[in-house]
Amino acid sequence: MKNTGTLTVTTPTEREIVLTRVFHAPRRMVFDAFTKPELLKRWFGPRGWKLVVCEIDLRVGGTFRFVLRGPDGRDMGMRGVYREITPPERSVHMESFDDYPGESQVTTVLVEQGGRTTMTATVLYPSREVRDIVISTGMEHGAAESYDKLAELLESTDSRLPAKEAAGS
Amino acid sequence: MNQTQRLDATFAALADPTRRAILARLAAGEASVMELAEPFAISQPAISKHLQVLERAGLISRGRDAQRRPRRLEARPLADIAGWLEDYRKFWEGSFERLDELLDEMKASEKKQKRKKK
Protein backbone atom coordinates (compact mmCIF):
# COMPACT_ATOMS: atom_id res chain seq x y z
CA MET A 1 0.00 0.00 0.00
CA LYS A 2 2.75 2.37 0.87
CA ASN A 3 4.14 2.10 -2.65
CA THR A 4 1.15 3.92 -4.09
CA GLY A 5 2.45 7.13 -2.57
CA THR A 6 5.93 6.72 -3.98
CA LEU A 7 7.25 9.11 -6.53
CA THR A 8 8.91 7.15 -9.36
CA VAL A 9 11.33 8.75 -11.77
CA THR A 10 12.34 7.23 -15.11
CA THR A 11 14.18 8.42 -18.22
CA PRO A 12 12.56 7.10 -21.40
CA THR A 13 14.52 9.33 -23.80
CA GLU A 14 17.61 11.44 -23.54
CA ARG A 15 15.82 14.72 -22.94
CA GLU A 16 13.05 13.51 -20.68
CA ILE A 17 12.30 12.76 -17.07
CA VAL A 18 9.05 11.03 -16.20
CA LEU A 19 7.55 11.36 -12.74
CA THR A 20 4.87 8.84 -11.81
CA ARG A 21 2.74 8.79 -8.70
CA VAL A 22 -0.54 7.25 -7.59
CA PHE A 23 -3.20 9.21 -5.72
CA HIS A 24 -6.12 7.63 -3.88
CA ALA A 25 -8.78 9.75 -5.56
CA PRO A 26 -10.70 10.01 -8.84
CA ARG A 27 -8.87 11.85 -11.58
CA ARG A 28 -11.32 14.74 -11.87
CA MET A 29 -10.32 15.62 -8.31
CA VAL A 30 -6.64 15.33 -9.11
CA PHE A 31 -7.12 17.41 -12.27
CA ASP A 32 -8.96 20.08 -10.26
CA ALA A 33 -6.21 20.07 -7.64
CA PHE A 34 -3.67 20.73 -10.40
CA THR A 35 -5.58 23.50 -12.15
CA LYS A 36 -7.68 25.46 -9.64
CA PRO A 37 -5.82 28.21 -7.77
CA GLU A 38 -7.78 27.81 -4.52
CA LEU A 39 -6.82 24.11 -4.47
CA LEU A 40 -3.26 24.58 -5.68
CA LYS A 41 -2.69 27.02 -2.85
CA ARG A 42 -3.39 24.18 -0.44
CA TRP A 43 -0.63 21.84 -1.65
CA PHE A 44 1.72 23.22 -4.27
CA GLY A 45 5.29 23.79 -3.14
CA PRO A 46 7.76 22.28 -0.71
CA ARG A 47 6.93 22.06 2.98
CA GLY A 48 7.25 25.38 4.70
CA TRP A 49 6.58 27.28 1.48
CA LYS A 50 3.38 29.11 0.65
CA LEU A 51 1.93 29.78 -2.76
CA VAL A 52 1.37 33.53 -2.45
CA VAL A 53 0.60 34.20 -6.11
CA CYS A 54 -1.36 31.72 -8.19
CA GLU A 55 -2.82 33.08 -11.41
CA ILE A 56 -4.15 30.65 -13.97
CA ASP A 57 -5.70 31.29 -17.34
CA LEU A 58 -6.65 27.71 -18.12
CA ARG A 59 -7.01 27.64 -21.88
CA VAL A 60 -4.74 26.88 -24.79
CA GLY A 61 -2.34 29.81 -25.07
CA GLY A 62 -3.27 30.96 -21.55
CA THR A 63 -0.52 31.71 -19.07
CA PHE A 64 0.09 30.92 -15.43
CA ARG A 65 2.17 32.68 -12.84
CA PHE A 66 3.11 31.22 -9.44
CA VAL A 67 5.16 32.77 -6.67
CA LEU A 68 6.20 30.62 -3.73
CA ARG A 69 7.37 32.23 -0.49
CA GLY A 70 9.83 30.32 1.62
CA PRO A 71 10.08 30.16 5.40
CA ASP A 72 12.94 32.68 5.25
CA GLY A 73 10.83 35.08 3.18
CA ARG A 74 12.61 34.17 -0.03
CA ASP A 75 10.39 34.17 -3.13
CA MET A 76 10.60 31.61 -5.92
CA GLY A 77 8.71 32.53 -9.05
CA MET A 78 7.68 30.38 -11.96
CA ARG A 79 5.63 30.95 -15.05
CA GLY A 80 4.45 29.22 -18.16
CA VAL A 81 1.87 28.83 -20.87
CA TYR A 82 -0.69 26.10 -21.54
CA ARG A 83 -0.40 24.22 -24.81
CA GLU A 84 -3.12 21.57 -24.43
CA ILE A 85 -5.93 21.09 -21.95
CA THR A 86 -8.15 18.02 -22.00
CA PRO A 87 -9.92 17.76 -18.64
CA PRO A 88 -9.65 15.59 -16.68
CA GLU A 89 -7.06 13.46 -18.43
CA ARG A 90 -4.31 15.49 -19.99
CA SER A 91 -2.54 18.83 -20.09
CA VAL A 92 0.64 20.18 -21.66
CA HIS A 93 2.36 23.33 -20.50
CA MET A 94 5.68 25.12 -20.82
CA GLU A 95 7.36 25.99 -17.55
CA SER A 96 10.30 28.07 -16.40
CA PHE A 97 11.64 29.19 -13.04
CA ASP A 98 12.71 32.80 -12.52
CA ASP A 99 15.99 31.74 -10.92
CA TYR A 100 16.94 28.62 -12.86
CA PRO A 101 18.02 28.09 -16.43
CA GLY A 102 15.93 26.61 -19.19
CA GLU A 103 12.32 26.18 -20.15
CA SER A 104 10.83 22.71 -20.03
CA GLN A 105 7.66 21.21 -21.44
CA VAL A 106 5.51 19.33 -18.97
CA THR A 107 2.92 16.79 -20.16
CA THR A 108 0.63 15.56 -17.43
CA VAL A 109 -1.53 12.49 -18.02
CA LEU A 110 -4.02 11.16 -15.47
CA VAL A 111 -5.30 7.59 -15.69
CA GLU A 112 -8.02 6.42 -13.32
CA GLN A 113 -8.50 2.83 -12.28
CA GLY A 114 -10.51 1.52 -9.38
CA GLY A 115 -10.85 4.91 -7.75
CA ARG A 116 -7.13 5.57 -7.95
CA THR A 117 -5.40 7.95 -10.28
CA THR A 118 -1.97 7.42 -11.74
CA MET A 119 -0.31 10.69 -12.63
CA THR A 120 2.44 10.62 -15.24
CA ALA A 121 4.25 13.90 -15.71
CA THR A 122 6.78 13.97 -18.53
CA VAL A 123 9.26 16.80 -18.28
CA LEU A 124 11.00 17.49 -21.58
CA TYR A 125 14.22 19.43 -20.99
CA PRO A 126 15.66 21.96 -23.45
CA SER A 127 18.78 19.87 -23.88
CA ARG A 128 20.18 16.51 -22.98
CA GLU A 129 22.83 18.26 -20.92
CA VAL A 130 20.40 19.82 -18.49
CA ARG A 131 18.46 16.60 -18.11
CA ASP A 132 21.61 14.52 -17.69
CA ILE A 133 22.74 16.65 -14.82
CA VAL A 134 19.41 16.20 -13.11
CA ILE A 135 19.65 12.45 -13.69
CA SER A 136 23.32 11.92 -13.04
CA THR A 137 23.01 13.62 -9.73
CA GLY A 138 20.55 10.91 -9.04
CA MET A 139 16.96 12.08 -8.86
CA GLU A 140 16.15 8.66 -10.23
CA HIS A 141 17.25 7.08 -6.99
CA GLY A 142 15.30 9.41 -4.81
CA ALA A 143 18.17 11.83 -4.98
CA ALA A 144 19.84 10.26 -1.98
CA GLU A 145 22.52 8.39 -3.88
CA SER A 146 23.57 11.38 -5.92
CA TYR A 147 23.77 13.63 -2.94
CA ASP A 148 25.92 11.03 -1.27
CA LYS A 149 28.20 11.09 -4.29
CA LEU A 150 28.26 14.84 -4.38
CA ALA A 151 28.79 15.03 -0.64
CA GLU A 152 31.71 12.65 -1.03
CA LEU A 153 33.12 14.81 -3.75
CA LEU A 154 32.69 17.93 -1.68
CA GLU A 155 34.09 16.34 1.44
CA SER A 156 37.10 15.02 -0.36
CA THR A 157 37.95 18.54 -1.52
CA ASP A 158 38.64 19.26 2.11
CA SER A 159 41.14 16.43 2.20
CA ARG A 160 43.63 18.49 0.25
CA LEU A 161 43.68 20.96 3.09
CA PRO A 162 46.20 20.29 5.80
CA ALA A 163 45.00 17.25 7.71
CA LYS A 164 42.72 18.22 10.55
CA GLU A 165 43.70 17.10 14.00
CA ALA A 166 42.30 13.60 13.93
CA ALA A 167 39.14 13.40 15.96
CA GLY A 168 39.59 11.90 19.38
CA SER A 169 43.38 11.89 19.24
CA MET B 1 27.76 36.36 -13.93
CA ASN B 2 24.40 36.26 -12.23
CA GLN B 3 23.03 33.13 -10.55
CA THR B 4 21.30 31.85 -13.70
CA GLN B 5 24.37 32.32 -15.87
CA ARG B 6 26.50 30.60 -13.24
CA LEU B 7 24.17 27.62 -13.12
CA ASP B 8 24.13 27.51 -16.93
CA ALA B 9 27.94 27.46 -17.03
CA THR B 10 28.10 24.79 -14.34
CA PHE B 11 25.52 22.60 -16.05
CA ALA B 12 27.31 22.90 -19.38
CA ALA B 13 30.69 22.16 -17.85
CA LEU B 14 29.39 19.10 -16.01
CA ALA B 15 27.60 17.71 -19.07
CA ASP B 16 30.82 16.19 -20.43
CA PRO B 17 32.03 12.83 -19.05
CA THR B 18 35.72 13.71 -19.44
CA ARG B 19 35.22 16.89 -17.45
CA ARG B 20 33.36 14.98 -14.75
CA ALA B 21 36.24 12.52 -14.60
CA ILE B 22 38.70 15.40 -14.27
CA LEU B 23 36.68 16.79 -11.36
CA ALA B 24 36.59 13.38 -9.72
CA ARG B 25 40.37 13.20 -10.05
CA LEU B 26 40.78 16.68 -8.57
CA ALA B 27 38.52 15.73 -5.69
CA ALA B 28 41.40 13.51 -4.55
CA GLY B 29 43.77 16.46 -4.54
CA GLU B 30 45.27 19.04 -6.88
CA ALA B 31 47.07 17.86 -10.00
CA SER B 32 49.09 19.26 -12.89
CA VAL B 33 47.80 19.28 -16.48
CA MET B 34 50.20 16.42 -17.28
CA GLU B 35 48.90 14.33 -14.41
CA LEU B 36 45.32 15.07 -15.42
CA ALA B 37 45.93 14.09 -19.06
CA GLU B 38 47.51 10.77 -18.10
CA PRO B 39 44.44 8.56 -17.58
CA PHE B 40 42.73 9.83 -20.75
CA ALA B 41 43.34 8.69 -24.31
CA ILE B 42 43.25 12.25 -25.56
CA SER B 43 45.88 14.86 -26.24
CA GLN B 44 47.11 17.42 -23.75
CA PRO B 45 45.67 20.33 -25.79
CA ALA B 46 42.28 18.60 -25.63
CA ILE B 47 42.61 18.29 -21.86
CA SER B 48 43.61 21.94 -21.68
CA LYS B 49 40.40 22.89 -23.50
CA HIS B 50 38.35 20.92 -20.98
CA LEU B 51 40.23 22.65 -18.18
CA GLN B 52 39.41 26.03 -19.69
CA VAL B 53 35.70 25.20 -19.66
CA LEU B 54 35.90 24.06 -16.05
CA GLU B 55 37.85 27.14 -15.08
CA ARG B 56 35.36 29.47 -16.74
CA ALA B 57 32.57 27.74 -14.83
CA GLY B 58 34.52 28.35 -11.63
CA LEU B 59 34.75 24.62 -10.96
CA ILE B 60 38.53 24.61 -10.82
CA SER B 61 41.26 27.09 -10.08
CA ARG B 62 45.03 27.15 -10.40
CA GLY B 63 47.29 26.50 -7.46
CA ARG B 64 50.13 28.73 -6.30
CA ASP B 65 53.01 26.63 -7.61
CA ALA B 66 54.03 28.74 -10.63
CA GLN B 67 55.97 25.91 -12.31
CA ARG B 68 53.37 23.16 -12.16
CA ARG B 69 50.29 25.38 -12.11
CA PRO B 70 48.31 22.57 -10.52
CA ARG B 71 44.55 22.64 -10.87
CA ARG B 72 42.31 22.31 -7.87
CA LEU B 73 38.62 21.68 -7.40
CA GLU B 74 36.32 24.53 -6.39
CA ALA B 75 33.30 23.19 -4.57
CA ARG B 76 31.04 26.24 -4.59
CA PRO B 77 29.36 25.78 -8.02
CA LEU B 78 28.72 22.12 -7.20
CA ALA B 79 27.03 23.19 -4.02
CA ASP B 80 24.81 25.51 -6.08
CA ILE B 81 23.78 22.58 -8.30
CA ALA B 82 23.13 20.43 -5.27
CA GLY B 83 20.92 23.21 -3.95
CA TRP B 84 19.00 23.32 -7.21
CA LEU B 85 18.38 19.58 -7.15
CA GLU B 86 17.52 19.52 -3.49
CA ASP B 87 14.93 22.24 -4.14
CA TYR B 88 13.47 20.19 -6.99
CA ARG B 89 13.15 17.00 -4.96
CA LYS B 90 11.77 18.74 -1.88
CA PHE B 91 9.36 20.59 -4.08
CA TRP B 92 7.63 17.50 -5.42
CA GLU B 93 7.88 15.28 -2.35
CA GLY B 94 6.46 17.92 -0.07
CA SER B 95 3.83 18.95 -2.59
CA PHE B 96 2.51 15.46 -3.23
CA GLU B 97 2.24 14.65 0.46
CA ARG B 98 0.10 17.74 0.89
CA LEU B 99 -1.93 16.84 -2.18
CA ASP B 100 -2.68 13.43 -0.62
CA GLU B 101 -4.12 15.19 2.41
CA LEU B 102 -6.16 17.58 0.28
CA LEU B 103 -7.59 14.76 -1.86
CA ASP B 104 -8.65 12.87 1.26
CA GLU B 105 -10.42 16.00 2.43
CA MET B 106 -12.10 16.51 -0.94
CA LYS B 107 -13.31 12.91 -0.96
CA ALA B 108 -14.69 13.21 2.55
CA SER B 109 -16.61 16.40 1.82
CA GLU B 110 -18.02 14.91 -1.37
CA LYS B 111 -19.29 11.86 0.53
CA LYS B 112 -20.95 14.15 3.03
CA GLN B 113 -22.70 16.10 0.29
CA LYS B 114 -23.92 12.91 -1.38
CA ARG B 115 -25.34 11.68 1.89
CA LYS B 116 -27.18 14.98 2.34
CA LYS B 117 -28.75 14.67 -1.09
CA LYS B 118 -30.08 11.18 -0.33
PDB file of C-alpha atoms in Angstrom, chain B:
ATOM      1  CA  MET B   1      27.759  36.362 -13.928  1.00  0.00           C
ATOM      2  CA  ASN B   2      24.397  36.261 -12.231  1.00  0.00           C
ATOM      3  CA  GLN B   3      23.032  33.133 -10.552  1.00  0.00           C
ATOM      4  CA  THR B   4      21.303  31.850 -13.696  1.00  0.00           C
ATOM      5  CA  GLN B   5      24.372  32.316 -15.872  1.00  0.00           C
ATOM      6  CA  ARG B   6      26.498  30.604 -13.239  1.00  0.00           C
ATOM      7  CA  LEU B   7      24.166  27.617 -13.121  1.00  0.00           C
ATOM      8  CA  ASP B   8      24.132  27.512 -16.934  1.00  0.00           C
ATOM      9  CA  ALA B   9      27.937  27.460 -17.028  1.00  0.00           C
ATOM     10  CA  THR B  10      28.104  24.793 -14.337  1.00  0.00           C
ATOM     11  CA  PHE B  11      25.521  22.603 -16.050  1.00  0.00           C
ATOM     12  CA  ALA B  12      27.306  22.904 -19.382  1.00  0.00           C
ATOM     13  CA  ALA B  13      30.694  22.157 -17.847  1.00  0.00           C
ATOM     14  CA  LEU B  14      29.387  19.104 -16.013  1.00  0.00           C
ATOM     15  CA  ALA B  15      27.604  17.710 -19.071  1.00  0.00           C
ATOM     16  CA  ASP B  16      30.823  16.189 -20.428  1.00  0.00           C
ATOM     17  CA  PRO B  17      32.028  12.828 -19.051  1.00  0.00           C
ATOM     18  CA  THR B  18      35.719  13.709 -19.445  1.00  0.00           C
ATOM     19  CA  ARG B  19      35.218  16.887 -17.450  1.00  0.00           C
ATOM     20  CA  ARG B  20      33.362  14.985 -14.752  1.00  0.00           C
ATOM     21  CA  ALA B  21      36.242  12.519 -14.596  1.00  0.00           C
ATOM     22  CA  ILE B  22      38.700  15.403 -14.265  1.00  0.00           C
ATOM     23  CA  LEU B  23      36.679  16.793 -11.358  1.00  0.00           C
ATOM     24  CA  ALA B  24      36.589  13.378  -9.718  1.00  0.00           C
ATOM     25  CA  ARG B  25      40.373  13.196 -10.046  1.00  0.00           C
ATOM     26  CA  LEU B  26      40.779  16.682  -8.567  1.00  0.00           C
ATOM     27  CA  ALA B  27      38.523  15.734  -5.686  1.00  0.00           C
ATOM     28  CA  ALA B  28      41.401  13.508  -4.553  1.00  0.00           C
ATOM     29  CA  GLY B  29      43.771  16.465  -4.541  1.00  0.00           C
ATOM     30  CA  GLU B  30      45.270  19.038  -6.883  1.00  0.00           C
ATOM     31  CA  ALA B  31      47.074  17.861  -9.997  1.00  0.00           C
ATOM     32  CA  SER B  32      49.091  19.258 -12.889  1.00  0.00           C
ATOM     33  CA  VAL B  33      47.802  19.276 -16.476  1.00  0.00           C
ATOM     34  CA  MET B  34      50.198  16.425 -17.279  1.00  0.00           C
ATOM     35  CA  GLU B  35      48.899  14.335 -14.407  1.00  0.00           C
ATOM     36  CA  LEU B  36      45.320  15.071 -15.415  1.00  0.00           C
ATOM     37  CA  ALA B  37      45.928  14.091 -19.056  1.00  0.00           C
ATOM     38  CA  GLU B  38      47.512  10.765 -18.099  1.00  0.00           C
ATOM     39  CA  PRO B  39      44.440   8.565 -17.582  1.00  0.00           C
ATOM     40  CA  PHE B  40      42.733   9.828 -20.751  1.00  0.00           C
ATOM     41  CA  ALA B  41      43.342   8.686 -24.308  1.00  0.00           C
ATOM     42  CA  ILE B  42      43.251  12.253 -25.561  1.00  0.00           C
ATOM     43  CA  SER B  43      45.879  14.864 -26.245  1.00  0.00           C
ATOM     44  CA  GLN B  44      47.110  17.416 -23.754  1.00  0.00           C
ATOM     45  CA  PRO B  45      45.666  20.328 -25.787  1.00  0.00           C
ATOM     46  CA  ALA B  46      42.276  18.601 -25.633  1.00  0.00           C
ATOM     47  CA  ILE B  47      42.605  18.291 -21.858  1.00  0.00           C
ATOM     48  CA  SER B  48      43.608  21.938 -21.685  1.00  0.00           C
ATOM     49  CA  LYS B  49      40.397  22.890 -23.498  1.00  0.00           C
ATOM     50  CA  HIS B  50      38.353  20.922 -20.977  1.00  0.00           C
ATOM     51  CA  LEU B  51      40.233  22.650 -18.178  1.00  0.00           C
ATOM     52  CA  GLN B  52      39.413  26.035 -19.693  1.00  0.00           C
ATOM     53  CA  VAL B  53      35.703  25.199 -19.663  1.00  0.00           C
ATOM     54  CA  LEU B  54      35.898  24.055 -16.052  1.00  0.00           C
ATOM     55  CA  GLU B  55      37.847  27.137 -15.083  1.00  0.00           C
ATOM     56  CA  ARG B  56      35.360  29.467 -16.742  1.00  0.00           C
ATOM     57  CA  ALA B  57      32.573  27.744 -14.834  1.00  0.00           C
ATOM     58  CA  GLY B  58      34.515  28.352 -11.632  1.00  0.00           C
ATOM     59  CA  LEU B  59      34.750  24.621 -10.956  1.00  0.00           C
ATOM     60  CA  ILE B  60      38.530  24.612 -10.822  1.00  0.00           C
ATOM     61  CA  SER B  61      41.264  27.093 -10.084  1.00  0.00           C
ATOM     62  CA  ARG B  62      45.034  27.155 -10.396  1.00  0.00           C
ATOM     63  CA  GLY B  63      47.286  26.499  -7.457  1.00  0.00           C
ATOM     64  CA  ARG B  64      50.134  28.732  -6.305  1.00  0.00           C
ATOM     65  CA  ASP B  65      53.011  26.628  -7.613  1.00  0.00           C
ATOM     66  CA  ALA B  66      54.034  28.735 -10.633  1.00  0.00           C
ATOM     67  CA  GLN B  67      55.965  25.915 -12.309  1.00  0.00           C
ATOM     68  CA  ARG B  68      53.370  23.155 -12.160  1.00  0.00           C
ATOM     69  CA  ARG B  69      50.294  25.376 -12.114  1.00  0.00           C
ATOM     70  CA  PRO B  70      48.306  22.567 -10.516  1.00  0.00           C
ATOM     71  CA  ARG B  71      44.548  22.643 -10.865  1.00  0.00           C
ATOM     72  CA  ARG B  72      42.306  22.310  -7.868  1.00  0.00           C
ATOM     73  CA  LEU B  73      38.615  21.683  -7.403  1.00  0.00           C
ATOM     74  CA  GLU B  74      36.322  24.535  -6.386  1.00  0.00           C
ATOM     75  CA  ALA B  75      33.301  23.188  -4.566  1.00  0.00           C
ATOM     76  CA  ARG B  76      31.042  26.240  -4.590  1.00  0.00           C
ATOM     77  CA  PRO B  77      29.356  25.779  -8.022  1.00  0.00           C
ATOM     78  CA  LEU B  78      28.723  22.124  -7.202  1.00  0.00           C
ATOM     79  CA  ALA B  79      27.025  23.190  -4.021  1.00  0.00           C
ATOM     80  CA  ASP B  80      24.806  25.513  -6.085  1.00  0.00           C
ATOM     81  CA  ILE B  81      23.785  22.579  -8.303  1.00  0.00           C
ATOM     82  CA  ALA B  82      23.131  20.427  -5.270  1.00  0.00           C
ATOM     83  CA  GLY B  83      20.920  23.206  -3.949  1.00  0.00           C
ATOM     84  CA  TRP B  84      18.998  23.315  -7.209  1.00  0.00           C
ATOM     85  CA  LEU B  85      18.376  19.576  -7.151  1.00  0.00           C
ATOM     86  CA  GLU B  86      17.524  19.520  -3.495  1.00  0.00           C
ATOM     87  CA  ASP B  87      14.934  22.242  -4.135  1.00  0.00           C
ATOM     88  CA  TYR B  88      13.472  20.189  -6.986  1.00  0.00           C
ATOM     89  CA  ARG B  89      13.155  16.999  -4.958  1.00  0.00           C
ATOM     90  CA  LYS B  90      11.773  18.738  -1.884  1.00  0.00           C
ATOM     91  CA  PHE B  91       9.364  20.590  -4.084  1.00  0.00           C
ATOM     92  CA  TRP B  92       7.626  17.497  -5.417  1.00  0.00           C
ATOM     93  CA  GLU B  93       7.885  15.279  -2.353  1.00  0.00           C
ATOM     94  CA  GLY B  94       6.464  17.921  -0.070  1.00  0.00           C
ATOM     95  CA  SER B  95       3.827  18.946  -2.589  1.00  0.00           C
ATOM     96  CA  PHE B  96       2.507  15.458  -3.234  1.00  0.00           C
ATOM     97  CA  GLU B  97       2.235  14.650   0.458  1.00  0.00           C
ATOM     98  CA  ARG B  98       0.101  17.737   0.887  1.00  0.00           C
ATOM     99  CA  LEU B  99      -1.926  16.845  -2.184  1.00  0.00           C
ATOM    100  CA  ASP B 100      -2.679  13.428  -0.624  1.00  0.00           C
ATOM    101  CA  GLU B 101      -4.125  15.189   2.409  1.00  0.00           C
ATOM    102  CA  LEU B 102      -6.159  17.581   0.282  1.00  0.00           C
ATOM    103  CA  LEU B 103      -7.589  14.759  -1.863  1.00  0.00           C
ATOM    104  CA  ASP B 104      -8.653  12.869   1.261  1.00  0.00           C
ATOM    105  CA  GLU B 105     -10.422  15.998   2.428  1.00  0.00           C
ATOM    106  CA  MET B 106     -12.100  16.513  -0.944  1.00  0.00           C
ATOM    107  CA  LYS B 107     -13.313  12.913  -0.960  1.00  0.00           C
ATOM    108  CA  ALA B 108     -14.692  13.208   2.555  1.00  0.00           C
ATOM    109  CA  SER B 109     -16.608  16.403   1.816  1.00  0.00           C
ATOM    110  CA  GLU B 110     -18.018  14.908  -1.373  1.00  0.00           C
ATOM    111  CA  LYS B 111     -19.287  11.861   0.527  1.00  0.00           C
ATOM    112  CA  LYS B 112     -20.954  14.146   3.033  1.00  0.00           C
ATOM    113  CA  GLN B 113     -22.700  16.096   0.286  1.00  0.00           C
ATOM    114  CA  LYS B 114     -23.916  12.909  -1.385  1.00  0.00           C
ATOM    115  CA  ARG B 115     -25.342  11.679   1.893  1.00  0.00           C
ATOM    116  CA  LYS B 116     -27.178  14.977   2.339  1.00  0.00           C
ATOM    117  CA  LYS B 117     -28.750  14.675  -1.094  1.00  0.00           C
ATOM    118  CA  LYS B 118     -30.083  11.183  -0.331  1.00  0.00           C
TER     119      LYS B 118
END
